[in-house]
């Protein structure tokens, strides 16, 4: 019997309905009270003319505190002047939970708040339709990702988050105490998704948390992020770049078609990019950057350099063929030119959204590569063993969900794309 506000229309004039939600606003005009009820899907105006409604209901409405949770039963009345063309004349108002005063944050957004105050009171901040809209789009991004990858024959997996080794370099690790040993929170499902190639899964994906002890507090780094990871057997970097391109286009289309209401609230349009995405090599990227900044070959591209490249290339594009020494140990070097690797980053303007590569699949070469990074192959034995008894050539990538949302929704800060962000200073809520 309970309906969402969005399920009610002026055509239902005269029908009895039950609505549940929060009291967004109270407007008391003496002989007439308007309550604005908010639920997940929108708003409804509850109109109480003193002469028409039950006196007990009227006096209850007068005392309701904003953001209290209520259940309202009443009759739909088509009313041109009301938002969405209808109002509800209540027969019964039940206060299910009364809100305290004063509210630490104004849900109606009439009083603006700083991001920190918003995040401190995130449960209230998330009640704001504009904030909630981000997470409705996030839901659609993840749903369409699953749909797409399942359709392409990928198997969804979950790998351990408590692990014994680093994968993406040793400095960004969160240690945890694991009984009498030290363990870490996983930086990436990298080693496990590769082991599943040895296990014969052929094509896997995982959507899960990655943990990075990033020291710098930036608008594009989180300490706990969500990554969409894939790994594919019997293919190379080109093969998985195509999967990534197809996924981005599929997801943008799906968000653009299914999230119209939320995109309107956010006042953004999601552009569906054209395939294939432009590819520039690391060397070409350096050349563009050199107009402003001389970056020695073999060093990472600075944010300023990426901004310049982003301006020139724009939208979605790949930077390919990175120097082997600045990529992780598992990345496959070109046979004929081992100083560069079969690796790529997917960019949106200046923001890195994903990185991936073909992997080294020969045991000896992998041990050598681990050593060359100053790491001890013994710590990786559980992983290395899976390369000794038959592993296909394989490739994969990891795509940051929050970064992807940031780019399509044009958000200024990655924290806006996370329910409860973890950063250098924030551990609660
Ligand atoms: P990489 O370390 O580039 O690659 O991570 C992949 C993607 O994850 C996102 N990401 C982050 N997002 C927010 N805050 C962070 N601190 C953060 N760190 C990473 C980014 C990034 O592009 N194992 C490889 C992937 C692979 O080769 O399969 C990896 O983890 O969007």
Coordinates of C-alpha atoms and ligand atoms in Angstrom, one line a residue:
X1 CA 0.0 0.0 0.0
X2 CA 2.9 2.4 0.7
X3 CA 4.0 4.4 -2.4
X4 CA 7.0 6.5 -3.3
X5 CA 6.3 10.1 -4.0
X6 CA 7.4 9.6 -7.7
X7 CA 4.6 7.0 -8.1
X8 CA 1.9 9.5 -7.5
X9 CA 0.4 11.7 -10.3
X10 CA -2.5 14.1 -10.7
X11 CA -4.3 11.3 -12.5
X12 CA -4.8 9.6 -9.1
X13 CA -7.1 12.4 -8.0
X14 CA -9.3 11.1 -5.2
X15 CA -7.3 8.0 -4.5
X16 CA -6.1 7.1 -1.0
X17 CA -2.4 6.6 -0.5
X18 CA 0.2 6.0 2.2
X19 CA 3.6 7.9 2.0
X20 CA 6.6 7.4 4.2
X21 CA 9.6 9.8 4.5
X22 CA 11.2 12.8 6.0
X23 CA 9.6 16.2 6.7
X24 CA 11.7 18.4 4.4
X25 CA 10.0 21.7 5.2
X26 CA 7.1 23.0 7.3
X27 CA 5.3 26.2 6.1
X28 CA 2.8 27.3 8.7
X29 CA 0.5 30.1 7.4
X30 CA -1.9 30.0 10.3
X31 CA -5.1 28.6 8.9
X32 CA -3.1 26.5 6.4
X33 CA 0.0 24.3 6.8
X34 CA 2.1 22.9 4.1
X35 CA 4.4 20.0 4.8
X36 CA 6.9 18.9 2.2
X37 CA 7.5 15.2 2.5
X38 CA 10.7 13.8 1.0
X39 CA 11.5 10.2 0.2
X40 CA 14.2 8.5 -1.9
X41 CA 12.4 9.4 -5.2
X42 CA 11.3 13.0 -4.7
X43 CA 8.9 15.3 -2.9
X44 CA 5.2 15.6 -2.2
X45 CA 3.3 18.5 -0.8
X46 CA 1.0 17.7 2.1
X47 CA -1.6 20.4 2.4
X48 CA -3.6 20.9 5.6
X49 CA -6.4 23.5 5.4
X50 CA -7.6 24.0 9.0
X51 CA -11.2 23.8 8.0
X52 CA -10.8 20.6 6.2
X53 CA -8.5 18.3 8.1
X54 CA -9.1 16.7 11.5
X55 CA -8.1 19.1 14.3
X56 CA -5.8 16.5 15.9
X57 CA -3.9 16.0 12.6
X58 CA -3.7 19.7 12.2
X59 CA -2.2 20.4 15.6
X60 CA 0.2 17.4 15.2
X61 CA 1.5 18.9 11.8
X62 CA 2.1 22.3 13.4
X63 CA 4.5 20.7 16.0
X64 CA 6.4 18.4 13.6
X65 CA 10.2 19.1 13.6
X66 CA 12.1 19.2 10.3
X67 CA 13.7 15.9 9.3
X68 CA 11.4 13.8 11.5
X69 CA 10.3 10.5 9.9
X70 CA 6.6 10.2 9.3
X71 CA 4.0 8.0 7.8
X72 CA 1.1 9.9 6.2
X73 CA -2.2 8.5 4.9
X74 CA -4.4 10.8 2.8
X75 CA -6.1 11.6 -0.4
X76 CA -4.5 12.7 -3.6
X77 CA -5.8 15.9 -5.0
X78 CA -4.8 17.2 -8.4
X79 CA -3.6 20.8 -7.9
X80 CA -1.9 22.7 -10.6
X81 CA -0.1 25.1 -8.2
X82 CA 1.5 22.2 -6.2
X83 CA 4.9 20.8 -7.3
X84 CA 4.3 17.9 -9.7
X85 CA 0.7 18.9 -10.0
X86 CA -0.7 17.2 -6.9
X87 CA -1.1 17.5 -3.2
X88 CA -2.1 15.1 -0.4
X89 CA -4.8 16.0 2.1
X90 CA -3.9 13.9 5.1
X91 CA -6.3 11.8 7.2
X92 CA -3.6 10.4 9.4
X93 CA -0.1 11.5 10.4
X94 CA 2.2 9.1 12.3
X95 CA 5.5 10.4 13.6
X96 CA 7.8 7.3 13.4
X97 CA 10.9 9.1 14.7
X98 CA 11.2 12.7 15.8
X99 CA 14.3 14.6 14.8
X100 CA 16.3 16.6 17.3
X101 CA 17.0 20.3 17.0
X102 CA 18.9 22.2 15.8
X103 CA 19.9 20.2 12.7
X104 CA 23.7 20.1 12.2
X105 CA 23.2 20.6 8.5
X106 CA 20.5 22.1 6.4
X107 CA 19.1 19.4 4.2
X108 CA 17.2 21.9 2.0
X109 CA 20.6 23.4 1.0
X110 CA 19.3 26.9 1.7
X111 CA 22.3 27.3 4.1
X112 CA 25.4 26.1 2.2
X113 CA 28.0 24.0 4.1
X114 CA 31.7 23.3 3.6
X115 CA 32.7 19.8 2.4
X116 CA 34.2 19.0 5.8
X117 CA 31.0 19.8 7.7
X118 CA 29.1 17.9 5.1
X119 CA 31.3 14.8 5.5
X120 CA 31.2 15.1 9.4
X121 CA 27.4 14.9 9.1
X122 CA 27.4 12.6 6.1
X123 CA 24.1 10.7 7.0
X124 CA 22.3 14.1 6.7
X125 CA 24.3 15.3 3.8
X126 CA 23.4 12.2 1.9
X127 CA 19.7 13.1 2.4
X128 CA 20.2 16.0 0.0
X129 CA 18.8 15.0 -3.4
X130 CA 21.9 16.3 -5.2
X131 CA 24.2 14.2 -3.1
X132 CA 22.1 11.1 -3.3
X133 CA 21.9 11.5 -7.1
X134 CA 25.7 10.8 -7.3
X135 CA 25.1 7.4 -5.6
X136 CA 22.2 6.5 -7.8
X137 CA 24.5 7.1 -10.8
X138 CA 27.2 5.1 -9.0
X139 CA 24.7 2.2 -8.7
X140 CA 24.0 2.4 -12.4
X141 CA 27.7 2.4 -13.3
X142 CA 28.3 -0.7 -11.2
X143 CA 25.2 -2.5 -12.5
X144 CA 26.0 -1.8 -16.1
X145 CA 29.6 -2.9 -15.5
X146 CA 28.4 -6.2 -14.1
X147 CA 25.9 -6.6 -17.0
X148 CA 28.6 -5.8 -19.6
X149 CA 31.3 -8.1 -18.2
X150 CA 28.9 -11.0 -17.5
X151 CA 27.7 -10.7 -21.1
X152 CA 31.3 -10.9 -22.3
X153 CA 31.8 -14.1 -20.4
X154 CA 33.6 -12.8 -17.3
X155 CA 33.3 -14.6 -14.0
X156 CA 32.9 -12.4 -10.9
X157 CA 35.3 -13.2 -8.1
X158 CA 36.3 -12.0 -4.6
X159 CA 40.0 -12.2 -3.6
X160 CA 41.5 -11.7 -0.1
X161 CA 41.9 -8.2 1.3
X162 CA 44.2 -9.3 4.1
X163 CA 47.5 -10.2 2.4
X164 CA 51.2 -10.8 3.0
X165 CA 52.8 -8.7 0.3
X166 CA 52.6 -5.4 -1.6
X167 CA 51.8 -5.4 -5.3
X168 CA 51.9 -1.8 -6.4
X169 CA 55.2 -0.7 -4.6
X170 CA 56.1 -1.0 -1.0
X171 CA 55.5 2.5 0.4
X172 CA 51.7 2.7 0.3
X173 CA 50.8 -0.2 2.6
X174 CA 48.6 -0.3 5.6
X175 CA 49.9 -2.9 8.1
X176 CA 47.5 -4.9 10.2
X177 CA 48.3 -7.3 13.0
X178 CA 47.3 -10.8 12.0
X179 CA 47.7 -12.9 15.1
X180 CA 51.5 -13.3 15.6
X181 CA 52.4 -12.1 12.1
X182 CA 52.3 -8.8 10.2
X183 CA 49.9 -8.6 7.3
X184 CA 48.6 -5.8 5.0
X185 CA 45.4 -4.5 3.5
X186 CA 45.5 -5.3 -0.2
X187 CA 46.5 -2.5 -2.6
X188 CA 45.1 -4.4 -5.6
X189 CA 43.7 -7.8 -6.4
X190 CA 46.6 -8.0 -8.9
X191 CA 48.4 -11.2 -7.8
X192 CA 45.2 -13.1 -7.1
X193 CA 43.5 -12.3 -10.4
X194 CA 46.7 -13.4 -12.2
X195 CA 46.7 -16.7 -10.2
X196 CA 43.1 -17.3 -11.4
X197 CA 44.5 -17.3 -14.9
X198 CA 46.7 -20.2 -13.9
X199 CA 43.6 -21.7 -12.3
X200 CA 41.9 -21.7 -15.7
X201 CA 39.2 -19.1 -15.1
X202 CA 40.1 -17.5 -18.4
X203 CA 38.2 -14.2 -17.8
X204 CA 37.5 -12.8 -14.3
X205 CA 36.4 -9.5 -12.8
X206 CA 36.3 -8.2 -9.3
X207 CA 34.6 -5.0 -7.9
X208 CA 36.1 -4.4 -4.5
X209 CA 38.0 -2.2 -2.1
X210 CA 41.7 -1.3 -2.6
X211 CA 43.7 0.2 0.2
X212 CA 46.5 2.8 -0.4
X213 CA 48.3 4.5 2.4
X214 CA 48.6 7.7 0.4
X215 CA 50.4 10.4 2.4
X216 CA 49.1 13.2 0.3
X217 CA 45.6 14.5 0.8
X218 CA 44.5 15.5 -2.7
X219 CA 41.1 15.9 -4.5
X220 CA 41.8 12.7 -6.5
X221 CA 43.2 10.3 -3.9
X222 CA 41.4 8.1 -1.3
X223 CA 43.0 5.7 1.2
X224 CA 40.2 3.2 0.5
X225 CA 38.9 3.3 -3.1
X226 CA 36.8 0.9 -5.2
X227 CA 38.4 -0.8 -8.1
X228 CA 36.9 -2.7 -11.1
X229 CA 39.6 -5.2 -12.0
X230 CA 39.7 -7.6 -14.9
X231 CA 42.1 -10.3 -16.0
X232 CA 41.9 -12.1 -19.3
X233 CA 43.8 -15.2 -20.6
X234 CA 45.2 -15.7 -24.1
X235 CA 45.2 -12.0 -24.9
X236 CA 47.6 -9.0 -24.8
X237 CA 47.4 -5.4 -23.7
X238 CA 45.6 -4.4 -27.0
X239 CA 42.9 -7.0 -26.3
X240 CA 42.1 -5.7 -22.8
X241 CA 42.2 -2.0 -23.9
X242 CA 39.4 -2.9 -26.3
X243 CA 37.4 -4.4 -23.4
X244 CA 38.0 -1.2 -21.4
X245 CA 36.9 1.0 -24.2
X246 CA 33.8 -1.0 -24.8
X247 CA 32.9 -1.0 -21.1
X248 CA 33.3 2.8 -20.9
X249 CA 31.0 3.4 -23.8
X250 CA 28.5 0.8 -22.6
X251 CA 28.4 2.4 -19.1
X252 CA 28.2 6.0 -20.4
X253 CA 25.3 5.0 -22.6
X254 CA 23.6 3.2 -19.8
X255 CA 24.0 6.1 -17.4
X256 CA 22.8 8.5 -20.0
X257 CA 19.7 6.4 -20.7
X258 CA 18.8 5.2 -17.2
X259 CA 19.8 8.1 -15.0
X260 CA 18.0 11.0 -16.7
X261 CA 16.3 12.1 -13.5
X262 CA 19.5 12.1 -11.5
X263 CA 21.6 13.8 -14.2
X264 CA 19.1 16.5 -14.3
X265 CA 19.3 17.0 -10.5
X266 CA 23.1 17.1 -10.9
X267 CA 22.8 19.4 -13.9
X268 CA 25.2 17.4 -16.1
X269 CA 25.0 15.6 -19.3
X270 CA 27.0 12.4 -19.8
X271 CA 28.7 12.3 -23.2
X272 CA 29.0 8.9 -24.8
X273 CA 32.6 8.8 -26.2
X274 CA 33.4 7.6 -29.7
X275 CA 35.5 4.4 -30.2
X276 CA 38.3 3.8 -30.7
X277 CA 39.8 6.2 -28.0
X278 CA 42.9 8.1 -29.1
X279 CA 46.2 6.5 -28.2
X280 CA 49.3 8.4 -27.6
X281 CA 52.7 6.9 -26.5
X282 CA 54.5 8.0 -23.4
X283 CA 57.1 9.5 -25.7
X284 CA 54.5 11.6 -27.5
X285 CA 53.1 12.6 -24.1
X286 CA 56.6 13.9 -23.1
X287 CA 56.8 15.9 -26.3
X288 CA 53.5 17.6 -25.6
X289 CA 54.6 18.3 -22.0
X290 CA 57.9 19.7 -23.1
X291 CA 56.1 22.8 -24.3
X292 CA 55.9 23.8 -20.6
X293 CA 58.1 21.4 -18.7
X294 CA 61.1 19.2 -19.5
X295 CA 60.5 15.7 -18.0
X296 CA 63.5 13.4 -18.2
X297 CA 62.6 10.1 -20.1
X298 CA 61.7 7.4 -17.6
X299 CA 60.0 9.7 -15.1
X300 CA 56.3 9.8 -14.3
X301 CA 54.2 12.5 -15.9
X302 CA 53.5 15.4 -13.5
X303 CA 50.0 16.8 -12.9
X304 CA 51.0 19.9 -14.8
X305 CA 52.2 17.8 -17.7
X306 CA 48.9 15.8 -17.7
X307 CA 46.9 19.0 -17.6
X308 CA 48.6 20.2 -20.8
X309 CA 48.2 16.8 -22.5
X310 CA 44.5 16.7 -21.3
X311 CA 43.9 20.1 -22.9
X312 CA 45.4 18.9 -26.1
X313 CA 43.8 15.5 -26.4
X314 CA 40.8 15.8 -24.0
X315 CA 38.0 13.4 -23.2
X316 CA 39.0 9.6 -23.0
X317 CA 42.3 8.6 -24.3
X318 CA 45.1 6.1 -23.6
X319 CA 48.8 6.8 -22.9
X320 CA 50.6 3.6 -24.0
X321 CA 54.1 2.1 -24.0
X322 CA 55.4 3.4 -20.6
X323 CA 59.0 3.0 -19.5
X324 CA 59.3 -0.5 -17.9
X325 CA 61.1 0.8 -14.9
X326 CA 58.3 3.0 -13.7
X327 CA 55.7 0.3 -14.0
X328 CA 55.2 -2.6 -11.5
X329 CA 57.2 -5.8 -11.8
X330 CA 54.4 -7.8 -13.4
X331 CA 54.3 -5.7 -16.5
X332 CA 55.5 -7.2 -19.7
X333 CA 58.4 -5.4 -21.6
X334 CA 58.4 -5.4 -25.4
X335 CA 60.7 -8.2 -26.5
X336 CA 62.5 -6.0 -29.1
X337 CA 62.7 -2.9 -26.9
X338 CA 62.6 -4.1 -23.2
X339 CA 63.0 -0.5 -21.8
X340 CA 59.3 0.1 -22.7
X341 CA 56.4 -2.1 -21.7
X342 CA 53.1 -3.3 -23.0
X343 CA 51.3 -1.0 -20.6
X344 CA 48.7 1.7 -20.7
X345 CA 46.8 4.3 -18.6
X346 CA 43.3 5.3 -19.5
X347 CA 42.9 9.0 -19.0
X348 CA 40.0 11.4 -18.9
X349 CA 41.4 14.9 -19.6
X350 CA 44.2 15.0 -17.0
X351 CA 42.8 12.4 -14.6
X352 CA 44.1 8.8 -14.7
X353 CA 41.1 6.4 -14.5
X354 CA 42.7 3.1 -15.1
X355 CA 45.9 1.3 -15.7
X356 CA 46.7 -2.0 -17.2
X357 CA 49.1 -4.2 -19.1
X358 CA 50.0 -7.5 -20.6
X359 CA 51.8 -9.5 -17.8
X360 CA 55.0 -11.4 -17.7
X361 CA 53.9 -15.0 -17.8
X362 CA 57.3 -16.8 -17.7
X363 CA 58.6 -17.8 -14.3
X364 CA 62.2 -16.9 -14.8
X365 CA 61.5 -13.5 -16.3
X366 CA 59.1 -12.7 -13.5
X367 CA 61.6 -13.7 -10.8
X368 CA 64.2 -11.5 -12.5
X369 CA 61.7 -8.6 -12.7
X370 CA 60.8 -8.9 -9.0
X371 CA 64.6 -8.8 -8.1
X372 CA 65.2 -5.8 -10.4
X373 CA 62.7 -3.8 -8.3
X374 CA 64.7 -4.6 -5.1
X375 CA 62.0 -7.0 -3.9
X376 CA 62.5 -10.5 -2.6
X377 CA 61.1 -13.3 -4.8
X378 CA 60.6 -15.5 -1.7
X379 CA 57.9 -13.2 -0.4
X380 CA 56.0 -13.8 -3.7
X381 CA 56.5 -17.6 -3.8
X382 CA 52.8 -18.4 -3.4
X383 CA 52.2 -16.3 -6.5
X384 CA 55.3 -17.4 -8.4
X385 CA 54.3 -21.1 -8.0
X386 CA 51.3 -20.5 -10.1
X387 CA 53.6 -19.6 -13.0
X388 CA 55.5 -22.9 -12.8
X389 CA 52.8 -25.4 -13.8
X390 CA 51.1 -23.9 -16.8
X391 CA 49.8 -20.3 -17.0
X392 CA 48.5 -18.8 -20.2
X393 CA 49.7 -15.4 -21.5
X394 CA 47.3 -12.8 -20.0
X395 CA 46.5 -9.2 -19.5
X396 CA 44.3 -7.0 -17.4
X397 CA 43.5 -3.6 -15.9
X398 CA 42.1 -1.8 -12.8
X399 CA 39.6 1.0 -13.1
X400 CA 38.9 3.3 -10.2
X401 CA 35.2 3.7 -9.7
X402 CA 35.4 7.0 -7.9
X403 CA 37.7 8.5 -10.5
X404 CA 35.3 7.3 -13.2
X405 CA 32.4 8.9 -11.5
X406 CA 34.3 12.1 -10.9
X407 CA 35.1 12.4 -14.6
X408 CA 31.6 11.7 -16.0
X409 CA 29.8 13.8 -13.4
X410 CA 32.4 16.5 -13.4
X411 CA 32.9 16.4 -9.7
X412 CA 35.6 18.5 -8.2
X413 CA 36.6 16.2 -5.4
X414 CA 36.8 12.4 -5.3
X415 CA 35.2 12.5 -1.8
X416 CA 31.9 13.4 -3.5
X417 CA 31.9 10.0 -5.2
X418 CA 32.3 8.0 -1.9
X419 CA 29.7 7.5 0.7
X420 CA 32.1 7.6 3.7
X421 CA 35.5 8.7 2.4
X422 CA 38.8 7.6 4.0
X423 CA 41.6 10.2 3.6
X424 CA 44.8 11.2 5.4
X425 CA 42.9 12.8 8.2
X426 CA 39.4 11.2 8.1
X427 CA 38.6 7.9 9.7
X428 CA 35.1 8.7 10.8
X429 CA 32.2 8.6 10.1
Ligands
LIG1 P1 46.8 1.4 -10.3 O1 47.7 1.4 -9.1 O2 47.1 2.4 -11.4 O3 46.9 0.0 -11.0 O4 45.3 1.5 -9.8 C1 44.2 1.4 -10.8 C2 43.3 2.5 -10.7 O5 42.7 2.6 -9.3 C3 42.4 3.9 -9.0 N1 43.2 4.3 -7.8 C4 42.8 5.2 -6.9 N2 41.7 5.9 -6.8 C5 41.5 6.7 -5.7 N3 42.5 6.9 -4.8 C6 43.6 6.2 -4.8 N4 44.5 6.3 -3.9 C7 43.8 5.3 -5.9 N5 44.8 4.4 -6.3 C8 44.4 3.8 -7.4 C9 42.8 4.8 -10.2 C10 43.8 3.9 -10.9 O6 44.0 4.2 -12.2 N6 47.1 -3.6 -10.4 C11 47.0 -2.4 -11.2 C12 45.9 -2.6 -12.3 C13 46.2 -3.6 -13.3 O7 47.3 -3.5 -13.9 O8 45.4 -4.5 -13.5 C14 46.7 -1.2 -10.3 O9 46.3 -1.3 -9.2 O10 41.7 5.0 -11.0

